[in-house]
Amino acid sequence: MKRVFSGVQPTGNIHLGNYLGALKQFVELQDDHECIYCIVDMHAITVPQNPKELKEHILDVAALYLAVGVDPKKSIVFVQSDVPGHAELNWILTCNSYTGELSRMTQFKSKSQNKESAPTGLFTYPVLMAADILLYDTDVVPVGNDQKQHIELCRDIATRINNTVKKTFVIPEGRFLKAGARIMALDDPTQKMSKSAANVHSRISLLDEPNKIKKSIMKATTDSEGVVRYDVENKPGISNLMTIYSVLGNMSMEEIEAKYEGKGYGDFKKDLVEITVNALAPIKERYEEIRHSDELIEILKDGAERANAISVKTMARVKKNFGLGL
Ligand code: TYM
């Protein structure tokens, strides 16, 4: 069985982009892959965090994993900082990556924009991500499009070490969905939907109340043509909404276009509200059941043990190949 690894940052506001780009894949893959899903708390501290809130957000994301359908009987679910191998491998990979390649990362460029100096962790963030992936001999990494460059870097670092030190790592592949890999902001379809945007109506969070969902969708930016047609270049707003409709409502773009022929955006949006509210209701219900349960803590402890057992073996091989330790 091929091994899958992926992670989500515990930063609150997990939204439809995270769900349709990544979490949905997590669930799909678990029947015929060996899946490891992580809550990447050490990535979260690349920007300042309130420790109390961080702790809560770790559990929020863990509960959401389970609520969307990640099954701890099939998949390992754990918190990154509970497995020391991530930090250990991070250092070894840091010594084998270059400031030039890290400077080219668009995420770093946008996060450090207009700042004279940026936290080093923000700069080396993709190296820690590579460590996450390589620590488990991962074959497949299900993520949204925004992580493409980071996956490429991970492959470059692993290939470099395999060629110059010794064959040590499995070279992973990113897995990106055709629809959902890049969900755009509802208020500005030229920007991706993000956890941190100031306008709450730019995103639909998985735990939003029906009224909030309705408001965000009804306010969503479209265009003045009033025709429900999929055309990302010329009609990015309605095309983004159609992507959400298509995935959550299980309909092709052609079927959606046919259904709304001769109708305006109002009818389309009203139906999209219903589809979205219905899709998110069971997630919210399951989340409420599990979020404050002892079961959740047990699942994370057990996950950390199982993840650690795999990582210890990789680290022994890595240290041996690098000539580290006794
Ligand atoms: P994060 O926490 O920003 O996002 C979690 C996942 O959601 C995807 N995503 C989106 N997909 C579609 N449309 C969007 N608007 C959208 N926004 C976010 C992301 O691509 C991601 O898959 N660096 C990662 C976390 C990470 C990781 C890893 C992932 C750390 N180590 C190892 C995979 C493997 C991140 O910040 O994701």
Coordinates of C-alpha atoms and ligand atoms in Angstrom, one line a residue:
M1 CA 0.0 0.0 0.0
K2 CA 1.2 3.5 -0.8
R3 CA 1.8 5.8 2.1
V4 CA 0.0 9.2 2.3
F5 CA 1.0 12.1 4.5
S6 CA -0.6 15.6 4.8
G7 CA -1.0 18.3 7.4
V8 CA -3.1 21.3 8.2
Q9 CA -2.1 24.3 10.4
P10 CA -4.0 24.8 13.6
T11 CA -4.9 28.4 13.0
G12 CA -8.7 28.4 13.2
N13 CA -11.2 29.2 10.5
I14 CA -10.7 26.0 8.6
H15 CA -12.7 26.8 5.4
L16 CA -14.2 25.4 2.3
G17 CA -10.9 25.8 0.5
N18 CA -9.1 23.6 3.0
Y19 CA -11.9 21.1 2.8
L20 CA -12.3 20.9 -1.0
G21 CA -8.6 21.1 -1.7
A22 CA -7.2 18.8 1.0
L23 CA -9.5 17.3 3.7
K24 CA -11.8 15.7 1.1
Q25 CA -8.8 13.9 -0.4
F26 CA -7.8 12.7 3.1
V27 CA -11.0 10.8 3.4
E28 CA -11.0 9.5 -0.1
L29 CA -7.5 8.0 0.2
Q30 CA -7.9 6.2 3.5
D31 CA -9.5 3.0 2.1
D32 CA -6.6 2.0 -0.1
H33 CA -3.6 3.8 1.3
E34 CA -1.8 3.9 4.6
C35 CA -2.6 7.5 5.7
I36 CA -0.9 9.7 8.2
Y37 CA -2.6 13.1 8.9
C38 CA -0.9 15.6 11.1
I39 CA -1.8 18.9 12.8
V40 CA 1.2 20.9 12.1
D41 CA 1.5 23.1 15.3
M42 CA 5.2 23.8 14.8
H43 CA 4.4 25.4 11.4
A44 CA 1.8 27.6 13.2
I45 CA 4.4 29.2 15.4
T46 CA 6.3 30.7 12.4
V47 CA 4.0 33.6 13.2
P48 CA 3.2 34.7 16.7
Q49 CA 0.5 32.7 18.5
N50 CA -1.3 33.0 21.7
P51 CA -0.4 29.7 23.5
K52 CA -3.9 29.1 25.0
E53 CA -5.5 29.7 21.6
L54 CA -3.0 27.5 19.8
K55 CA -3.8 24.6 22.1
E56 CA -7.5 25.0 21.4
H57 CA -6.9 25.2 17.7
I58 CA -4.9 22.0 17.7
L59 CA -8.0 20.2 19.1
D60 CA -10.3 22.1 16.8
V61 CA -8.5 20.8 13.7
A62 CA -8.1 17.3 15.1
A63 CA -11.9 17.2 15.7
L64 CA -12.5 18.6 12.2
Y65 CA -10.4 15.8 10.7
L66 CA -12.6 13.3 12.3
A67 CA -15.8 15.3 11.6
V68 CA -15.2 15.3 7.8
G69 CA -14.7 11.5 7.9
V70 CA -11.0 10.8 8.7
D71 CA -11.3 7.4 10.5
P72 CA -8.7 6.8 13.2
K73 CA -9.1 3.1 12.7
K74 CA -7.8 3.5 9.2
S75 CA -5.5 6.5 9.5
I76 CA -3.0 7.9 11.9
V77 CA -4.0 11.3 13.3
F78 CA -1.5 13.1 15.5
V79 CA 0.1 16.5 16.5
Q80 CA 3.4 17.3 14.9
S81 CA 5.2 18.5 18.0
D82 CA 4.4 15.2 19.8
V83 CA 6.8 13.4 17.5
P84 CA 10.4 14.7 17.9
G85 CA 11.6 13.3 14.6
H86 CA 10.1 16.3 12.7
A87 CA 12.4 18.8 14.4
E88 CA 15.3 16.4 14.2
L89 CA 15.0 15.8 10.5
N90 CA 14.3 19.4 9.9
W91 CA 17.8 20.4 11.0
I92 CA 19.4 17.8 8.7
L93 CA 17.4 19.0 5.8
T94 CA 18.1 22.6 6.6
C95 CA 21.8 21.8 6.2
N96 CA 21.0 20.5 2.8
S97 CA 18.9 23.3 1.5
Y98 CA 19.9 26.7 0.1
T99 CA 18.9 30.2 0.8
G100 CA 18.5 30.8 -3.0
E101 CA 15.8 28.1 -3.4
L102 CA 14.0 29.2 -0.2
S103 CA 14.0 32.8 -1.3
R104 CA 12.1 31.8 -4.4
M105 CA 9.1 30.4 -2.4
T106 CA 6.1 32.6 -3.3
Q107 CA 4.5 32.0 0.1
F108 CA 7.6 33.4 1.9
K109 CA 7.8 36.3 -0.5
S110 CA 4.2 37.3 0.1
K111 CA 4.3 36.8 3.9
S112 CA 7.6 38.8 4.3
Q113 CA 6.6 41.5 1.8
N114 CA 7.4 45.1 2.9
K115 CA 9.2 43.8 6.0
E116 CA 12.9 44.6 6.4
S117 CA 13.4 41.4 8.3
A118 CA 11.3 38.3 8.7
P119 CA 11.4 35.4 11.3
T120 CA 13.8 32.7 10.2
G121 CA 11.1 30.1 10.8
L122 CA 9.0 31.7 8.1
F123 CA 11.9 31.4 5.7
T124 CA 12.7 27.8 6.5
Y125 CA 9.0 26.8 6.8
P126 CA 9.1 24.6 3.6
V127 CA 12.1 22.7 5.0
L128 CA 10.1 21.6 8.1
M129 CA 7.3 20.7 5.7
A130 CA 9.8 18.5 3.7
A131 CA 10.8 16.9 7.0
D132 CA 7.2 16.1 7.8
I133 CA 6.8 14.3 4.4
L134 CA 10.2 12.6 4.2
L135 CA 10.1 11.3 7.8
Y136 CA 7.4 8.8 6.8
D137 CA 8.7 7.6 3.5
T138 CA 5.6 9.2 2.0
D139 CA 4.6 8.4 -1.6
V140 CA 1.6 10.7 -1.9
V141 CA 0.9 14.2 -0.5
P142 CA -2.7 15.4 -0.9
V143 CA -2.8 19.2 -0.8
G144 CA -4.2 22.3 -2.5
N145 CA -2.5 24.0 -5.4
D146 CA -0.9 26.6 -3.1
Q147 CA 1.5 23.9 -1.8
K148 CA 2.8 22.8 -5.2
Q149 CA 6.0 24.8 -4.9
H150 CA 6.7 23.4 -1.4
I151 CA 6.3 19.8 -2.6
E152 CA 8.7 20.5 -5.5
L153 CA 11.2 21.8 -3.0
C154 CA 10.8 18.7 -0.9
R155 CA 11.4 16.5 -3.9
D156 CA 14.5 18.6 -4.8
I157 CA 16.0 18.3 -1.3
A158 CA 15.3 14.6 -1.1
T159 CA 16.8 13.9 -4.6
R160 CA 19.9 16.0 -3.8
I161 CA 20.5 14.0 -0.6
N162 CA 19.9 10.7 -2.4
N163 CA 22.4 11.7 -5.1
T164 CA 25.1 13.3 -3.0
V165 CA 25.0 11.5 0.4
K166 CA 23.3 8.2 0.0
K167 CA 19.9 6.9 -1.2
T168 CA 17.9 7.8 1.9
F169 CA 14.5 9.1 1.0
V170 CA 11.4 8.1 -1.0
I171 CA 10.6 10.8 -3.5
P172 CA 7.0 11.9 -2.8
E173 CA 4.4 13.2 -5.3
G174 CA 1.8 15.9 -4.7
R175 CA -1.8 15.0 -5.3
F176 CA -4.0 17.9 -6.5
L177 CA -7.7 17.7 -7.3
K178 CA -9.0 18.9 -10.6
A179 CA -11.9 20.8 -9.0
G180 CA -11.2 22.2 -5.5
A181 CA -7.5 22.6 -5.6
R182 CA -7.8 26.3 -5.5
I183 CA -11.0 27.8 -4.1
M184 CA -11.0 31.6 -4.4
A185 CA -12.1 34.2 -1.9
L186 CA -15.8 35.0 -2.3
D187 CA -15.3 38.7 -2.1
D188 CA -12.4 38.8 -4.5
P189 CA -12.1 35.8 -6.9
T190 CA -8.5 36.8 -7.9
Q191 CA -7.3 35.8 -4.4
K192 CA -7.4 32.4 -2.9
M193 CA -9.8 31.7 0.0
S194 CA -7.7 32.1 3.2
K195 CA -7.9 31.6 6.9
S196 CA -6.4 35.0 7.7
A197 CA -8.3 37.4 5.4
A198 CA -9.9 40.3 7.4
N199 CA -13.3 40.0 5.7
V200 CA -15.2 37.0 7.2
H201 CA -17.4 36.9 4.1
S202 CA -14.4 36.1 1.9
R203 CA -14.6 32.5 3.2
I204 CA -17.0 29.9 4.4
S205 CA -15.6 28.3 7.5
L206 CA -16.7 24.7 8.0
L207 CA -18.4 25.6 11.3
D208 CA -20.2 28.7 10.1
E209 CA -23.9 29.0 11.0
P210 CA -26.4 28.7 8.1
N211 CA -27.2 32.4 8.3
K212 CA -23.5 33.4 7.9
I213 CA -23.2 31.0 5.0
K214 CA -26.2 32.5 3.4
K215 CA -24.9 36.0 3.8
S216 CA -21.4 35.2 2.5
I217 CA -22.8 33.4 -0.6
M218 CA -25.4 36.0 -1.4
K219 CA -22.8 38.8 -1.1
A220 CA -20.2 36.9 -3.2
T221 CA -18.7 38.8 -6.1
T222 CA -19.9 37.7 -9.5
D223 CA -20.2 39.8 -12.7
S224 CA -22.8 41.9 -14.6
E225 CA -23.5 39.4 -17.3
G226 CA -26.0 37.4 -15.2
V227 CA -25.3 34.1 -17.1
V228 CA -24.3 31.0 -15.1
R229 CA -21.4 29.9 -17.3
Y230 CA -18.1 28.3 -16.3
D231 CA -15.3 30.6 -17.6
V232 CA -12.5 31.1 -15.1
E233 CA -10.7 33.7 -17.0
N234 CA -13.6 36.0 -17.8
K235 CA -16.0 35.1 -15.1
P236 CA -13.8 34.1 -12.1
G237 CA -16.5 34.8 -9.4
I238 CA -19.3 32.7 -10.7
S239 CA -16.9 30.0 -11.9
N240 CA -15.5 29.7 -8.3
L241 CA -19.1 29.4 -7.0
M242 CA -19.8 26.8 -9.7
T243 CA -16.8 24.8 -8.5
I244 CA -18.1 24.7 -5.0
Y245 CA -21.6 23.8 -6.3
S246 CA -20.2 21.1 -8.5
V247 CA -18.2 19.4 -5.8
L248 CA -20.6 19.7 -2.9
G249 CA -23.7 19.1 -5.1
N250 CA -22.1 16.3 -7.2
M251 CA -23.0 17.9 -10.6
S252 CA -20.8 18.6 -13.6
M253 CA -20.4 22.1 -14.9
E254 CA -22.5 21.3 -18.0
E255 CA -25.4 20.1 -15.8
I256 CA -25.2 23.2 -13.7
E257 CA -25.1 25.4 -16.8
A258 CA -28.1 23.6 -18.2
K259 CA -30.0 23.8 -14.9
Y260 CA -29.7 27.6 -14.7
E261 CA -30.1 28.5 -18.3
G262 CA -32.3 31.5 -18.6
K263 CA -32.1 32.0 -14.8
G264 CA -30.1 34.7 -13.0
Y265 CA -27.4 34.5 -10.3
G266 CA -30.1 34.9 -7.5
D267 CA -31.6 31.4 -8.1
F268 CA -28.2 29.8 -8.5
K269 CA -26.9 31.4 -5.2
K270 CA -30.0 30.4 -3.3
D271 CA -29.5 26.8 -4.3
L272 CA -25.8 27.0 -3.5
V273 CA -26.7 28.2 0.0
E274 CA -28.9 25.1 0.5
I275 CA -26.3 22.7 -0.9
T276 CA -23.5 24.2 1.3
V277 CA -25.6 24.3 4.5
N278 CA -26.7 20.7 3.9
A279 CA -23.1 19.5 3.2
L280 CA -21.7 21.2 6.3
A281 CA -24.5 20.3 8.8
P282 CA -23.3 16.7 9.5
I283 CA -19.7 17.9 9.8
K284 CA -20.7 20.5 12.4
E285 CA -22.8 17.9 14.2
R286 CA -20.0 15.3 14.4
Y287 CA -17.6 18.1 15.4
E288 CA -19.7 19.1 18.4
E289 CA -19.9 15.5 19.5
I290 CA -16.2 14.9 19.5
R291 CA -14.5 18.2 20.1
H292 CA -14.5 18.0 23.9
S293 CA -14.4 14.2 24.3
D294 CA -11.7 12.1 26.0
E295 CA -11.8 10.0 22.8
L296 CA -10.2 12.8 20.9
I297 CA -7.2 13.0 23.2
E298 CA -6.9 9.2 23.1
I299 CA -6.9 9.2 19.3
L300 CA -4.1 11.8 19.2
K301 CA -2.0 10.0 21.8
D302 CA -2.3 6.7 20.0
G303 CA -1.6 8.5 16.7
A304 CA 1.5 10.1 18.1
E305 CA 2.8 6.7 19.3
R306 CA 2.2 5.0 15.9
A307 CA 3.7 7.9 14.0
N308 CA 6.7 8.0 16.3
A309 CA 7.3 4.3 15.8
I310 CA 7.6 4.9 12.0
S311 CA 9.7 8.0 12.4
V312 CA 12.2 6.4 14.7
K313 CA 13.1 3.9 12.0
T314 CA 13.5 6.6 9.4
M315 CA 15.7 8.7 11.7
A316 CA 18.0 5.7 12.4
R317 CA 18.5 5.3 8.7
V318 CA 19.0 9.0 8.1
K319 CA 21.6 9.3 11.0
K320 CA 23.4 6.3 9.8
N321 CA 23.6 7.6 6.2
F322 CA 24.9 11.0 7.4
G323 CA 27.4 9.5 9.8
L324 CA 25.6 11.1 12.8
G325 CA 25.7 9.8 16.4
L326 CA 27.5 6.8 17.9
Ligands
TYM1 P1 -2.7 25.1 5.4 O1 -3.0 24.8 6.8 O2 -2.5 26.5 4.9 O3 -3.9 24.5 4.5 C1 -4.3 23.2 4.6 C2 -4.6 22.6 3.3 O4 -5.6 23.3 2.6 C3 -5.2 23.6 1.3 N1 -5.8 25.0 1.0 C4 -6.6 25.2 -0.1 N2 -7.0 24.3 -1.1 C5 -7.9 24.9 -2.0 N3 -8.2 26.2 -2.0 C6 -7.8 27.1 -1.1 N4 -8.2 28.3 -1.1 C7 -6.9 26.5 0.0 N5 -6.3 27.1 1.0 C8 -5.6 26.1 1.6 C9 -3.7 23.7 1.4 O5 -3.1 23.5 0.1 C10 -3.4 22.6 2.3 O6 -3.4 21.3 1.6 N6 2.1 24.0 4.6 C11 0.8 23.4 4.8 C12 0.7 22.5 6.0 C13 1.8 21.4 6.0 C14 1.8 20.3 5.1 C15 2.9 19.5 5.5 C16 1.0 19.8 4.1 C17 2.8 21.3 6.8 N7 3.5 20.2 6.6 C18 3.3 18.3 4.9 C19 1.3 18.6 3.5 C20 2.5 17.9 3.9 C21 -0.2 24.6 5.0 O7 0.1 25.6 5.5 O8 -1.5 24.2 4.9

